[in-house]
PDB file of C-alpha atoms and ligand atoms in Angstrom:
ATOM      1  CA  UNK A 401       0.000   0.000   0.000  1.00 49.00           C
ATOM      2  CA  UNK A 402       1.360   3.488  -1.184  1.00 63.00           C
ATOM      3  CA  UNK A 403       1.083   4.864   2.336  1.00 84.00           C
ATOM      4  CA  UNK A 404      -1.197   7.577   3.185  1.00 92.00           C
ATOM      5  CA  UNK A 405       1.592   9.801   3.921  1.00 93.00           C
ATOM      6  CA  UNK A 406       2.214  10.206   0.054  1.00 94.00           C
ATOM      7  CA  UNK A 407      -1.357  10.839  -0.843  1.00 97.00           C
ATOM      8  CA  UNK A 408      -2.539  13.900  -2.843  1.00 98.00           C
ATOM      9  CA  UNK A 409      -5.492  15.149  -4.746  1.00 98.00           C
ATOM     10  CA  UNK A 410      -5.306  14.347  -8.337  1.00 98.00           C
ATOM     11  CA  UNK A 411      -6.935  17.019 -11.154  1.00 98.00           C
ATOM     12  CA  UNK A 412      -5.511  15.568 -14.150  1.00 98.00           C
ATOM     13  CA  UNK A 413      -6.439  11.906 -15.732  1.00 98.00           C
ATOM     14  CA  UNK A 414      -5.761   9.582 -18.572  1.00 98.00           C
ATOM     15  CA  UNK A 415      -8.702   9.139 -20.834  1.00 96.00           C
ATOM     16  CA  UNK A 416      -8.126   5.232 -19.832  1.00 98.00           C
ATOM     17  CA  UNK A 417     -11.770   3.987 -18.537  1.00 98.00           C
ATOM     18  CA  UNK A 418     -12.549   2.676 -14.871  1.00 98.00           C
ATOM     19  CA  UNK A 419     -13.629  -1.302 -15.477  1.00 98.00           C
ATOM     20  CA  UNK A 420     -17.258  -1.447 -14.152  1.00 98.00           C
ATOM     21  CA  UNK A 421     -16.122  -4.353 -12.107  1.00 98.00           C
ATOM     22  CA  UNK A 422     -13.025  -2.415 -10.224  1.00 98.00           C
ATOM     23  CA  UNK A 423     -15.365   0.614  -9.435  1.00 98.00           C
ATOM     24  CA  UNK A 424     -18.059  -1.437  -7.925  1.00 98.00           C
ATOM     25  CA  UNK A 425     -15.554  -3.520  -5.804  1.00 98.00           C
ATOM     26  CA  UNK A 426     -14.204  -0.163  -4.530  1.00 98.00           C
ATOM     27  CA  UNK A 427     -18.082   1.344  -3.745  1.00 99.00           C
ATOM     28  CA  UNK A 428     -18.729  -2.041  -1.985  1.00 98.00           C
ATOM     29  CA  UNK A 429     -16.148  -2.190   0.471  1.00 98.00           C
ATOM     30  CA  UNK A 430     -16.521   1.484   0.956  1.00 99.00           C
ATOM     31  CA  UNK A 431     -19.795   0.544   1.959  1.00 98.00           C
ATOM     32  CA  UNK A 432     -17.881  -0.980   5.716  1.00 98.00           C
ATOM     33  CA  UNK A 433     -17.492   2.359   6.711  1.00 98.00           C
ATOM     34  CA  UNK A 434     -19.162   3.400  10.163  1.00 98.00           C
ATOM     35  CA  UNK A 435     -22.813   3.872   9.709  1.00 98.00           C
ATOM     36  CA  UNK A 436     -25.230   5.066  12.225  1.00 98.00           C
ATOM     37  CA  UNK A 437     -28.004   2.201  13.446  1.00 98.00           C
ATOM     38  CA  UNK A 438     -26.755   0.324  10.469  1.00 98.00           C
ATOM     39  CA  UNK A 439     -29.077   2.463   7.966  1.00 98.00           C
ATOM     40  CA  UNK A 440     -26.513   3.157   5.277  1.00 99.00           C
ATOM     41  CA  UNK A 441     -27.848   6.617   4.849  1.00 99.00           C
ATOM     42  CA  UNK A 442     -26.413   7.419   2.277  1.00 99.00           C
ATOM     43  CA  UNK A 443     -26.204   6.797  -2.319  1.00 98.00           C
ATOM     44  CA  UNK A 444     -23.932   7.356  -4.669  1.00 99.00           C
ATOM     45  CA  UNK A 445     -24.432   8.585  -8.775  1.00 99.00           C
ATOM     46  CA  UNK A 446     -22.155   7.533 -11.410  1.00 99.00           C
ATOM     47  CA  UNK A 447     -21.589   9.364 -13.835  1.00 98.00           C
ATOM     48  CA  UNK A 448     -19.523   8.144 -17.231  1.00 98.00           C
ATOM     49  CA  UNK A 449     -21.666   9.819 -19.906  1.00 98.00           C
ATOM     50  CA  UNK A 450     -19.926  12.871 -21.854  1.00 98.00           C
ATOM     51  CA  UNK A 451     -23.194  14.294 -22.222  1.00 98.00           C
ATOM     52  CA  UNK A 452     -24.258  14.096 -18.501  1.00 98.00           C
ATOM     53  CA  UNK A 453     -20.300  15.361 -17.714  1.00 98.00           C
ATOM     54  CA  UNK A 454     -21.101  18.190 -19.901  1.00 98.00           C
ATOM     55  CA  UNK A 455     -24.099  19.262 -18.289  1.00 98.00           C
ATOM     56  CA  UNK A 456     -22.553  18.632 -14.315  1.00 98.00           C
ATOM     57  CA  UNK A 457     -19.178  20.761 -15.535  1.00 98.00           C
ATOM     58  CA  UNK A 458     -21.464  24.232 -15.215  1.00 98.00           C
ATOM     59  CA  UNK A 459     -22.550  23.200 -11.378  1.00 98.00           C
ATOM     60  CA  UNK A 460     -19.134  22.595 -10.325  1.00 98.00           C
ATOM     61  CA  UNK A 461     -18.186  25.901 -12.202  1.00 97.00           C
ATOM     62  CA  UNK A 462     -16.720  24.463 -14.849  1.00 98.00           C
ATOM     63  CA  UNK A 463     -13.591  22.912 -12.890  1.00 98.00           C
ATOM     64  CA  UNK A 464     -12.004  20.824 -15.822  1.00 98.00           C
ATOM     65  CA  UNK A 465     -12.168  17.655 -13.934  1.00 98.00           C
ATOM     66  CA  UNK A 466     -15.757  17.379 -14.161  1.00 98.00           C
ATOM     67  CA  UNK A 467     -15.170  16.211 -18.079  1.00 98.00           C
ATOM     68  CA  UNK A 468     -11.400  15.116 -17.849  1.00 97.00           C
ATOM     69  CA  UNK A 469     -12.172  12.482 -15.436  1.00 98.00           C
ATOM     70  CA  UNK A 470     -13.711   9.078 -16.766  1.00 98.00           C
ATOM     71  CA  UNK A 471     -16.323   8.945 -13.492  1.00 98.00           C
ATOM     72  CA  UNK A 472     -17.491  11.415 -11.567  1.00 99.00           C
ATOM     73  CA  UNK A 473     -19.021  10.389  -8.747  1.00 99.00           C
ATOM     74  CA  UNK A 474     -22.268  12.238  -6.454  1.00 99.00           C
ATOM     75  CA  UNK A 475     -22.253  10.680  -3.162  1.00 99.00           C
ATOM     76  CA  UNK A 476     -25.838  11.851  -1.352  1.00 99.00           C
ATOM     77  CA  UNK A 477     -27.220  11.519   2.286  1.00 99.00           C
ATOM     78  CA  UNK A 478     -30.051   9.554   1.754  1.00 99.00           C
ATOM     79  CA  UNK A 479     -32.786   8.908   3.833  1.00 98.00           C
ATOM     80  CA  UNK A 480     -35.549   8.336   1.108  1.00 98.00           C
ATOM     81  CA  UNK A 481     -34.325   4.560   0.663  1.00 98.00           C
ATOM     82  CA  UNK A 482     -34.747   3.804   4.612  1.00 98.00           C
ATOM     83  CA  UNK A 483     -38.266   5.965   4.845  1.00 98.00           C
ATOM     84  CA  UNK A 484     -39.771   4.116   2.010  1.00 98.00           C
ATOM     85  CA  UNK A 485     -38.595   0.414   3.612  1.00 98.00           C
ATOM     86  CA  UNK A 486     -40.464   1.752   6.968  1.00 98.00           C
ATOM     87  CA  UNK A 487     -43.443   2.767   5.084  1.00 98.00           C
ATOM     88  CA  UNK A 488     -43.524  -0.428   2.978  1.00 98.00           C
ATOM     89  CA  UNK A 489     -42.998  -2.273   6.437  1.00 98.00           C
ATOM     90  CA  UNK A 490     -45.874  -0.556   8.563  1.00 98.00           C
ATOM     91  CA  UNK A 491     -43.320   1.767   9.757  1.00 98.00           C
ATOM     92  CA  UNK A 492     -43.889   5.315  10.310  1.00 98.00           C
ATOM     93  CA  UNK A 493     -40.257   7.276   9.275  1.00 98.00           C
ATOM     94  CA  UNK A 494     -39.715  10.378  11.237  1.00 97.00           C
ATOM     95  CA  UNK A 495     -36.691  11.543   9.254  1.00 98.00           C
ATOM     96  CA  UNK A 496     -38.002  14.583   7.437  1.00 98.00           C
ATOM     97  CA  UNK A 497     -35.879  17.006   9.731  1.00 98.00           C
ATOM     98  CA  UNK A 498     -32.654  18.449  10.166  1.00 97.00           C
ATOM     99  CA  UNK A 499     -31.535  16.048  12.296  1.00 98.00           C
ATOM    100  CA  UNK A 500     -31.405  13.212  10.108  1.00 98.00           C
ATOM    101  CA  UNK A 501     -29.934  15.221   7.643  1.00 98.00           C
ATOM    102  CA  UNK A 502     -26.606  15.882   9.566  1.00 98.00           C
ATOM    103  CA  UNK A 503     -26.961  11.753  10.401  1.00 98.00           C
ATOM    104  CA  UNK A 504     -27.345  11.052   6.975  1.00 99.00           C
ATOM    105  CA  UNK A 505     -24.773  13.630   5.678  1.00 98.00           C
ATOM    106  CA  UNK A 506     -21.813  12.013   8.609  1.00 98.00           C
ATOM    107  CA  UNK A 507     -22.969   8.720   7.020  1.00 99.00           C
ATOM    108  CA  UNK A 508     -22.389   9.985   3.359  1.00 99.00           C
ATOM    109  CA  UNK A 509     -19.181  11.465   3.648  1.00 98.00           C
ATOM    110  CA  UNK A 510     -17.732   8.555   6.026  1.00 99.00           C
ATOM    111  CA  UNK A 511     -18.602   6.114   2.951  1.00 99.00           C
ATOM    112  CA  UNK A 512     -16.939   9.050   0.330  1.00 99.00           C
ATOM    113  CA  UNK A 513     -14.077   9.219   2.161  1.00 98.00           C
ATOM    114  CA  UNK A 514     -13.719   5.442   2.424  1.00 98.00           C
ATOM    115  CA  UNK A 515     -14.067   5.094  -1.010  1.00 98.00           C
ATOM    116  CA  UNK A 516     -11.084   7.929  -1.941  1.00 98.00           C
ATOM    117  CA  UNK A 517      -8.863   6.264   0.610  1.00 98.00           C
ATOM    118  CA  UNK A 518      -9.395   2.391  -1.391  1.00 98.00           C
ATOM    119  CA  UNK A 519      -9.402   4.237  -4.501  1.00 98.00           C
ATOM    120  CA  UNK A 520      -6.298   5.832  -4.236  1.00 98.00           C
ATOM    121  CA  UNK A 521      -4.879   2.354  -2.608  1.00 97.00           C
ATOM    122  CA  UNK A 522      -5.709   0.772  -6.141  1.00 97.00           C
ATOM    123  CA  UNK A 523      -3.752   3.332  -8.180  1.00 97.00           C
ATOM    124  CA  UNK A 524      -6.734   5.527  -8.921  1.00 98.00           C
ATOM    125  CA  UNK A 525      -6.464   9.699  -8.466  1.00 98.00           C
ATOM    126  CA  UNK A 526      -9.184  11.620  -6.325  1.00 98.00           C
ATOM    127  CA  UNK A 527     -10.230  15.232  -6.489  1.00 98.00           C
ATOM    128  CA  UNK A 528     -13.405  16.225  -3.893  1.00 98.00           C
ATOM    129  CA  UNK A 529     -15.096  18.785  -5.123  1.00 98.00           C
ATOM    130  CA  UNK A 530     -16.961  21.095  -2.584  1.00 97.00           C
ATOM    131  CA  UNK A 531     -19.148  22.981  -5.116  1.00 97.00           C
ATOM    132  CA  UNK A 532     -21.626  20.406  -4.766  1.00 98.00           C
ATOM    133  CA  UNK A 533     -23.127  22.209  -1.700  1.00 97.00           C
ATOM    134  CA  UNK A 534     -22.218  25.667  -3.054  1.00 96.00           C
ATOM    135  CA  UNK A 535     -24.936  25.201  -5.680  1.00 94.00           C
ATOM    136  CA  UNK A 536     -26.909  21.669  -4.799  1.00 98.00           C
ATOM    137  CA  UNK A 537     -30.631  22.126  -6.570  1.00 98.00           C
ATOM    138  CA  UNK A 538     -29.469  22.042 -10.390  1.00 98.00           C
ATOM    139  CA  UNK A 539     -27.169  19.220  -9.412  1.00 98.00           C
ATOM    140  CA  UNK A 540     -30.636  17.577  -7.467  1.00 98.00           C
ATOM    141  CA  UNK A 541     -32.428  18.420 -10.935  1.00 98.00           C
ATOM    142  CA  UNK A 542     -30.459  16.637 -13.468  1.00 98.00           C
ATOM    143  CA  UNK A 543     -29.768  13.461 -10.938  1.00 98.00           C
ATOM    144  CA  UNK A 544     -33.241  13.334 -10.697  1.00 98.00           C
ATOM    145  CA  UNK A 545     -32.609  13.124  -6.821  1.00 98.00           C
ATOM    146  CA  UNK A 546     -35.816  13.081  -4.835  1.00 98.00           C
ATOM    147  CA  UNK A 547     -37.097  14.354  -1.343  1.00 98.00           C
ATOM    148  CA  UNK A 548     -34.800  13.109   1.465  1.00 98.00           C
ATOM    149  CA  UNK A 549     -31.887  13.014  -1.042  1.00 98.00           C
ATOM    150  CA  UNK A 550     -29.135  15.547  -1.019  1.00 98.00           C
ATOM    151  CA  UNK A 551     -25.885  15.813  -2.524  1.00 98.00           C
ATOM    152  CA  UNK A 552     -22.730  16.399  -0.039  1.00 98.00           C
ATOM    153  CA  UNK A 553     -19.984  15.683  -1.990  1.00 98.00           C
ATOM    154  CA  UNK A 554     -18.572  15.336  -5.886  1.00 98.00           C
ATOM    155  CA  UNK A 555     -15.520  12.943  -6.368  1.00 99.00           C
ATOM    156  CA  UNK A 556     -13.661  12.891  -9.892  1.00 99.00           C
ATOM    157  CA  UNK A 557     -11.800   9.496 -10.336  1.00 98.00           C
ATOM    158  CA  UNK A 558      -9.209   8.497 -12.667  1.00 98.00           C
ATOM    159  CA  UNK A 559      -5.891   7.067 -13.435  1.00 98.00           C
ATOM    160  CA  UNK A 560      -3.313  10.087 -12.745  1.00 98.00           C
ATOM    161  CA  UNK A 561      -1.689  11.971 -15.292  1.00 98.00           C
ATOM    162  CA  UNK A 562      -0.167  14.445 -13.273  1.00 98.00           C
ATOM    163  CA  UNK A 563       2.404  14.243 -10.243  1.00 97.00           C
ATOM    164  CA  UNK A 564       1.888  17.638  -8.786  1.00 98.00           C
ATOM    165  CA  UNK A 565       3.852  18.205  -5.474  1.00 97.00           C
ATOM    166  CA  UNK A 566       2.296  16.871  -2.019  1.00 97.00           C
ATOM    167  CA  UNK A 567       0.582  20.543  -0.297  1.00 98.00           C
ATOM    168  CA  UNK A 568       1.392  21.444   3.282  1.00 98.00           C
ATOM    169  CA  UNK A 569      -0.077  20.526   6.367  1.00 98.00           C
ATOM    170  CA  UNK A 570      -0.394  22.226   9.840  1.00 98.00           C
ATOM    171  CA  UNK A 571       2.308  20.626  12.056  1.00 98.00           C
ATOM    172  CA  UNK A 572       0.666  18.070  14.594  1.00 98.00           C
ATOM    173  CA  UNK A 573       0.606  20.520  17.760  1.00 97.00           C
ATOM    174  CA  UNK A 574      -1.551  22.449  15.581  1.00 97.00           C
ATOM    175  CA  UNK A 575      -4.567  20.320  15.268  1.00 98.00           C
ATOM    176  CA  UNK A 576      -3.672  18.197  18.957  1.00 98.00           C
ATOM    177  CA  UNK A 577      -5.192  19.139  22.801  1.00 98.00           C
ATOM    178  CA  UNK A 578      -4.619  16.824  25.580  1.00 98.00           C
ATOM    179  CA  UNK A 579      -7.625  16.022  27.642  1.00 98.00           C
ATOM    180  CA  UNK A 580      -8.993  19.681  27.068  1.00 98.00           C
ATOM    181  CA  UNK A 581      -9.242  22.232  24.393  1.00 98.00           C
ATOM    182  CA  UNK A 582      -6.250  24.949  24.888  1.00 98.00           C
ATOM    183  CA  UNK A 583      -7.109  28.244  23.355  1.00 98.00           C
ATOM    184  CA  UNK A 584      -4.110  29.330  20.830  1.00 98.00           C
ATOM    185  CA  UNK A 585      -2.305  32.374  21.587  1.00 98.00           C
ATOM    186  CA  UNK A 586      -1.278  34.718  19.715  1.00 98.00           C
ATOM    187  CA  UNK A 587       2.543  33.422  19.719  1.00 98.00           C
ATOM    188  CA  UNK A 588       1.295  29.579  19.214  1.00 98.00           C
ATOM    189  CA  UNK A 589      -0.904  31.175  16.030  1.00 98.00           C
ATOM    190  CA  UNK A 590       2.880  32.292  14.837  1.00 98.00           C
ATOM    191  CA  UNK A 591       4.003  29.333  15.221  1.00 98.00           C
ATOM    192  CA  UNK A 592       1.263  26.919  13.741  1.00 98.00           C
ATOM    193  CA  UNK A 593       0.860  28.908  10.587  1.00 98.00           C
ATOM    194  CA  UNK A 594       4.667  30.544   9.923  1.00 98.00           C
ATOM    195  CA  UNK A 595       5.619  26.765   7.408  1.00 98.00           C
ATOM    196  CA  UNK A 596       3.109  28.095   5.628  1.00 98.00           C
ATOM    197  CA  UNK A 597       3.599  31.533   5.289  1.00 98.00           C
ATOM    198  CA  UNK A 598       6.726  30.851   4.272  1.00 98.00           C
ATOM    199  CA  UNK A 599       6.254  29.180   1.373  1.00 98.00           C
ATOM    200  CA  UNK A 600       6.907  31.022  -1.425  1.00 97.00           C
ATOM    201  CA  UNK A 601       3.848  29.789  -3.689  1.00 96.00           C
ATOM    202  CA  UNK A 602       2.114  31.947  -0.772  1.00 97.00           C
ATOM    203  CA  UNK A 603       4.047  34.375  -0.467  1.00 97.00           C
ATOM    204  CA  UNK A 604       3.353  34.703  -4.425  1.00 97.00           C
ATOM    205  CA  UNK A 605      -0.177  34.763  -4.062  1.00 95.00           C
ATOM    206  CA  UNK A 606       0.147  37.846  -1.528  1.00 97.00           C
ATOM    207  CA  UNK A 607       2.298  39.642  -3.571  1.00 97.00           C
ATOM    208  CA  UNK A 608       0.487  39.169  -7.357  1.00 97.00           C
ATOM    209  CA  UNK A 609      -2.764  39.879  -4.892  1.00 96.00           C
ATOM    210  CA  UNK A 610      -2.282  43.251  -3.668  1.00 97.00           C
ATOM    211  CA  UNK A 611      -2.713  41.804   0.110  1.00 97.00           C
ATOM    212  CA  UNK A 612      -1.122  42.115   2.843  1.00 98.00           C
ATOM    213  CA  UNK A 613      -0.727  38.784   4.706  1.00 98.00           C
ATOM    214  CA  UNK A 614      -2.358  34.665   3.586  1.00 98.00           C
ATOM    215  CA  UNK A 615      -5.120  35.140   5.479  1.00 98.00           C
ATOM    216  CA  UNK A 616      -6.378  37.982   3.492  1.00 98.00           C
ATOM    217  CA  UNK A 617      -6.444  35.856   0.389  1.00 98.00           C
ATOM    218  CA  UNK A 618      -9.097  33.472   2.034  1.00 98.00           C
ATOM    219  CA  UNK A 619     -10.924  36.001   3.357  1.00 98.00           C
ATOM    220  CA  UNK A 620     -10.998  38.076   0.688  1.00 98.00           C
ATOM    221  CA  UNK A 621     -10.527  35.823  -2.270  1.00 97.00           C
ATOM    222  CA  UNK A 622     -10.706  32.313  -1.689  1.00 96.00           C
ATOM    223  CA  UNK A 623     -14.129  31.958   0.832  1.00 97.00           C
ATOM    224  CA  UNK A 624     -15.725  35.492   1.424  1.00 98.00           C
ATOM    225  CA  UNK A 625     -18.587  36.717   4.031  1.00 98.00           C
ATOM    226  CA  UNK A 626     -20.784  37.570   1.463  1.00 98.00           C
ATOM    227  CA  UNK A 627     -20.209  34.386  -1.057  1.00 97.00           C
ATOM    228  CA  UNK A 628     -20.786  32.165   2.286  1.00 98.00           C
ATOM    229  CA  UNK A 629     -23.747  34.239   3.363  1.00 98.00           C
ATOM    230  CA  UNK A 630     -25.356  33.958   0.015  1.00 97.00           C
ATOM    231  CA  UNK A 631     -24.324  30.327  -0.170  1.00 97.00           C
ATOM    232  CA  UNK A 632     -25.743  29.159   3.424  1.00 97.00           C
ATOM    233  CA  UNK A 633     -29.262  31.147   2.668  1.00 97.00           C
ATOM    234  CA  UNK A 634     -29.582  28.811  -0.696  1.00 97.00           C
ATOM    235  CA  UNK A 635     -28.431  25.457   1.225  1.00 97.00           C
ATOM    236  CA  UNK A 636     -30.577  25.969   4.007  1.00 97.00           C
ATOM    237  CA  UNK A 637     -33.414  26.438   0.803  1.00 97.00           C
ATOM    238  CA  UNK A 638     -32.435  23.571  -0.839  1.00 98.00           C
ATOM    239  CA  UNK A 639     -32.594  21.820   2.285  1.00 98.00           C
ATOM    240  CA  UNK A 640     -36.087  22.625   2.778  1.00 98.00           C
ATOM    241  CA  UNK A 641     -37.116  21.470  -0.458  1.00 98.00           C
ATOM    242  CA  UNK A 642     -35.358  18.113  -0.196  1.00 98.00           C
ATOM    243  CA  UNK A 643     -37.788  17.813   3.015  1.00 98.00           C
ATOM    244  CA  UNK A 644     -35.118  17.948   5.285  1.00 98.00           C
ATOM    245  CA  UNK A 645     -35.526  21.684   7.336  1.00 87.00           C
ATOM    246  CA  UNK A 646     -38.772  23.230   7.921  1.00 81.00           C
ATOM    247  CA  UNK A 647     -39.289  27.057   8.525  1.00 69.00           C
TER     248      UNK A 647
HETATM  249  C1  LIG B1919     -14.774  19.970   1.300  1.00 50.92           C
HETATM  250  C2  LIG B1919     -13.721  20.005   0.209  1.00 50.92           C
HETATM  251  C3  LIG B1919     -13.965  20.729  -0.935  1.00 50.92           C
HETATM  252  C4  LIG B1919     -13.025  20.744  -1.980  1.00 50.92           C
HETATM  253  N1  LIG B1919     -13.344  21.375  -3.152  1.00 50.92           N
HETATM  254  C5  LIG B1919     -12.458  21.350  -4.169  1.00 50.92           C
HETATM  255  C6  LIG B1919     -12.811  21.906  -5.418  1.00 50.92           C
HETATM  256  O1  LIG B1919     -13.950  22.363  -5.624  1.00 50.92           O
HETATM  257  N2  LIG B1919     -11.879  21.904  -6.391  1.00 50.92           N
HETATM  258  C7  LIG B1919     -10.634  21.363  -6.218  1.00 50.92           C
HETATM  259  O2  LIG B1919      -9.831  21.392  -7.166  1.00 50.92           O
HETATM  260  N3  LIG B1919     -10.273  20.796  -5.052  1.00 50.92           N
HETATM  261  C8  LIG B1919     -11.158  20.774  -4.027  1.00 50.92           C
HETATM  262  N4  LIG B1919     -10.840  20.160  -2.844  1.00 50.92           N
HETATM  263  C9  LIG B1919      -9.512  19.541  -2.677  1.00 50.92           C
HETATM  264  C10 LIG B1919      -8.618  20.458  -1.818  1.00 50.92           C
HETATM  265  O3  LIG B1919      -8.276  21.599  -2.566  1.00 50.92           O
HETATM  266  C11 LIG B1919      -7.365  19.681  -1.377  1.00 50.92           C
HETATM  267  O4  LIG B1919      -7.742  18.540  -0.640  1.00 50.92           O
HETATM  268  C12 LIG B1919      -6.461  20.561  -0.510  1.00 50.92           C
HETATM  269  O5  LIG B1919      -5.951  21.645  -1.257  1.00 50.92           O
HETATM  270  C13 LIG B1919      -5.297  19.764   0.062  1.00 50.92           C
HETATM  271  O6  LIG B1919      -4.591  19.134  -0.992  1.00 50.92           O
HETATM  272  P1  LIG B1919      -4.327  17.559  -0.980  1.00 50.92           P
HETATM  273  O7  LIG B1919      -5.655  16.867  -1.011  1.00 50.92           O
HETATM  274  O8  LIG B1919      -3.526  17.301  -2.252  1.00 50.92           O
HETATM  275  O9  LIG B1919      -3.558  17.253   0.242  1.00 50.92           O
HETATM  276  C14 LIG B1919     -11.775  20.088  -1.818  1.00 50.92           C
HETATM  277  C15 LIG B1919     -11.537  19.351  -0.652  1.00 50.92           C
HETATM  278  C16 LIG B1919     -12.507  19.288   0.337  1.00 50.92           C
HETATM  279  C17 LIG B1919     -12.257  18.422   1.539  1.00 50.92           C
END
């Protein structure tokens, strides 16, 4: 096993197709992850067509992955599948709330992120793609997905053509707190985040940005107030049409 250690996301693919038979044995044992009660809350969409690609590459915003990569898969929390079972089995589901959408959506990504992790174990490059819940109801429309069905997250999947060089992460004491949480100070802040201010692909960005200091290109660029105002006000719309918030 190419340890984890080495892992990256992959953008760029061959055109060489995913066998049927190797996807669905990767989906399957994804399927082991954790689930809660058991319920499997959770589907997936595969998509292979160049026409359907085409029409998904708008929703993601066009990210060339969409139609590089030879599947593209939806993963969704699902709780339509287990609601009809109860109603087929004299069962009353009471699942149409927010609630089960947060159980179904821990469910979902726990089997997504299962199935990048064996993916990438067979040789096979990931990219997640968040715009699925940056702009979920045309993606809901041309899946066809109905009420207690929501999309959480978009993986492209293909053999790599790229070897791009492994990011950053935060160092350990970063992301670690013994027994209880330990606000950062200001000095620890320093510390955790100077690797990667130092790096001169950031320091690049800062500089060709007009900005002042990295965190001013998230802020301001990357993931702004307004975009994730806007955003959150459509999602929690969405969400009530998929049945899963009420006003
Ligand atoms: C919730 C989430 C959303 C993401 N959305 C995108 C995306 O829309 N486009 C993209 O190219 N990468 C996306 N990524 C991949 C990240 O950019 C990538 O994981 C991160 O930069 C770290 O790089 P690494 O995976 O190579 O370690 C996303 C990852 C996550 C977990």
């Amino acid at each position: 096993m190419d340890s984890i250690k080495n892992r990256r996301t992959i953008r760029k693919y061959k055109s060489q197709d995913i066998p049927a038979d190797l996807l669905n044995g990767l989906i399957e044992e994804a399927s082991r992850a954790a689930t809660m009660g058991n319920m499997q809350l959770y589907s997936v969409v595969v998509t292979r067509s160049n026409e359907m690609k085409s029409k998904l590459a708008p929703m993601h915003f066009n990210q060339p992955m969409v139609t590089n990569a030879p599947v593209v898969l939806t993963f969704c929390a699902d709780f339509n599948r287990f609601s009809l079972w109860c109603k087929q089995r004299k069962a009353e589901p009471g699942y149409d709330n927010f609630l089960s959408f947060v159980n179904a959506l821990s469910d979902a990504l726990l089997f997504t992120q299962n199935f990048c992790t064996l993916a990438e174990d067979a040789g096979l490059g990931t990219c997640y793609l968040g715009t699925t819940i940056y702009n979920p109801e045309p993606i809901i429309d041309l899946l066809k997905l109905p009420e207690l069905v929501f999309p959480v997250a978009t993986i492209t999947v293909g053999y790599p053509d790229e070897a791009p060089a492994q990011p950053d992460r935060l160092p350990l004491k970063g992301i670690v707190h013994e027994e209880v949480y330990h606000q950062y100070s200001p000095e620890d802040i320093d510390s955790i985040y100077s690797y990667k201010e130092s790096l001169p692909e950031n320091m690049n960005f800062i500089s060709i940005n007009n900005k002042e200091t990295l965190a001013q290109i998230f802020t301001d660029i990357r993931y702004r107030k307004s975009d994730n105002e806007l955003m959150s006000s459509g999602l929690v719309k969405v969400l009530q049409r998929q049945g899963f918030f009420k006003e």
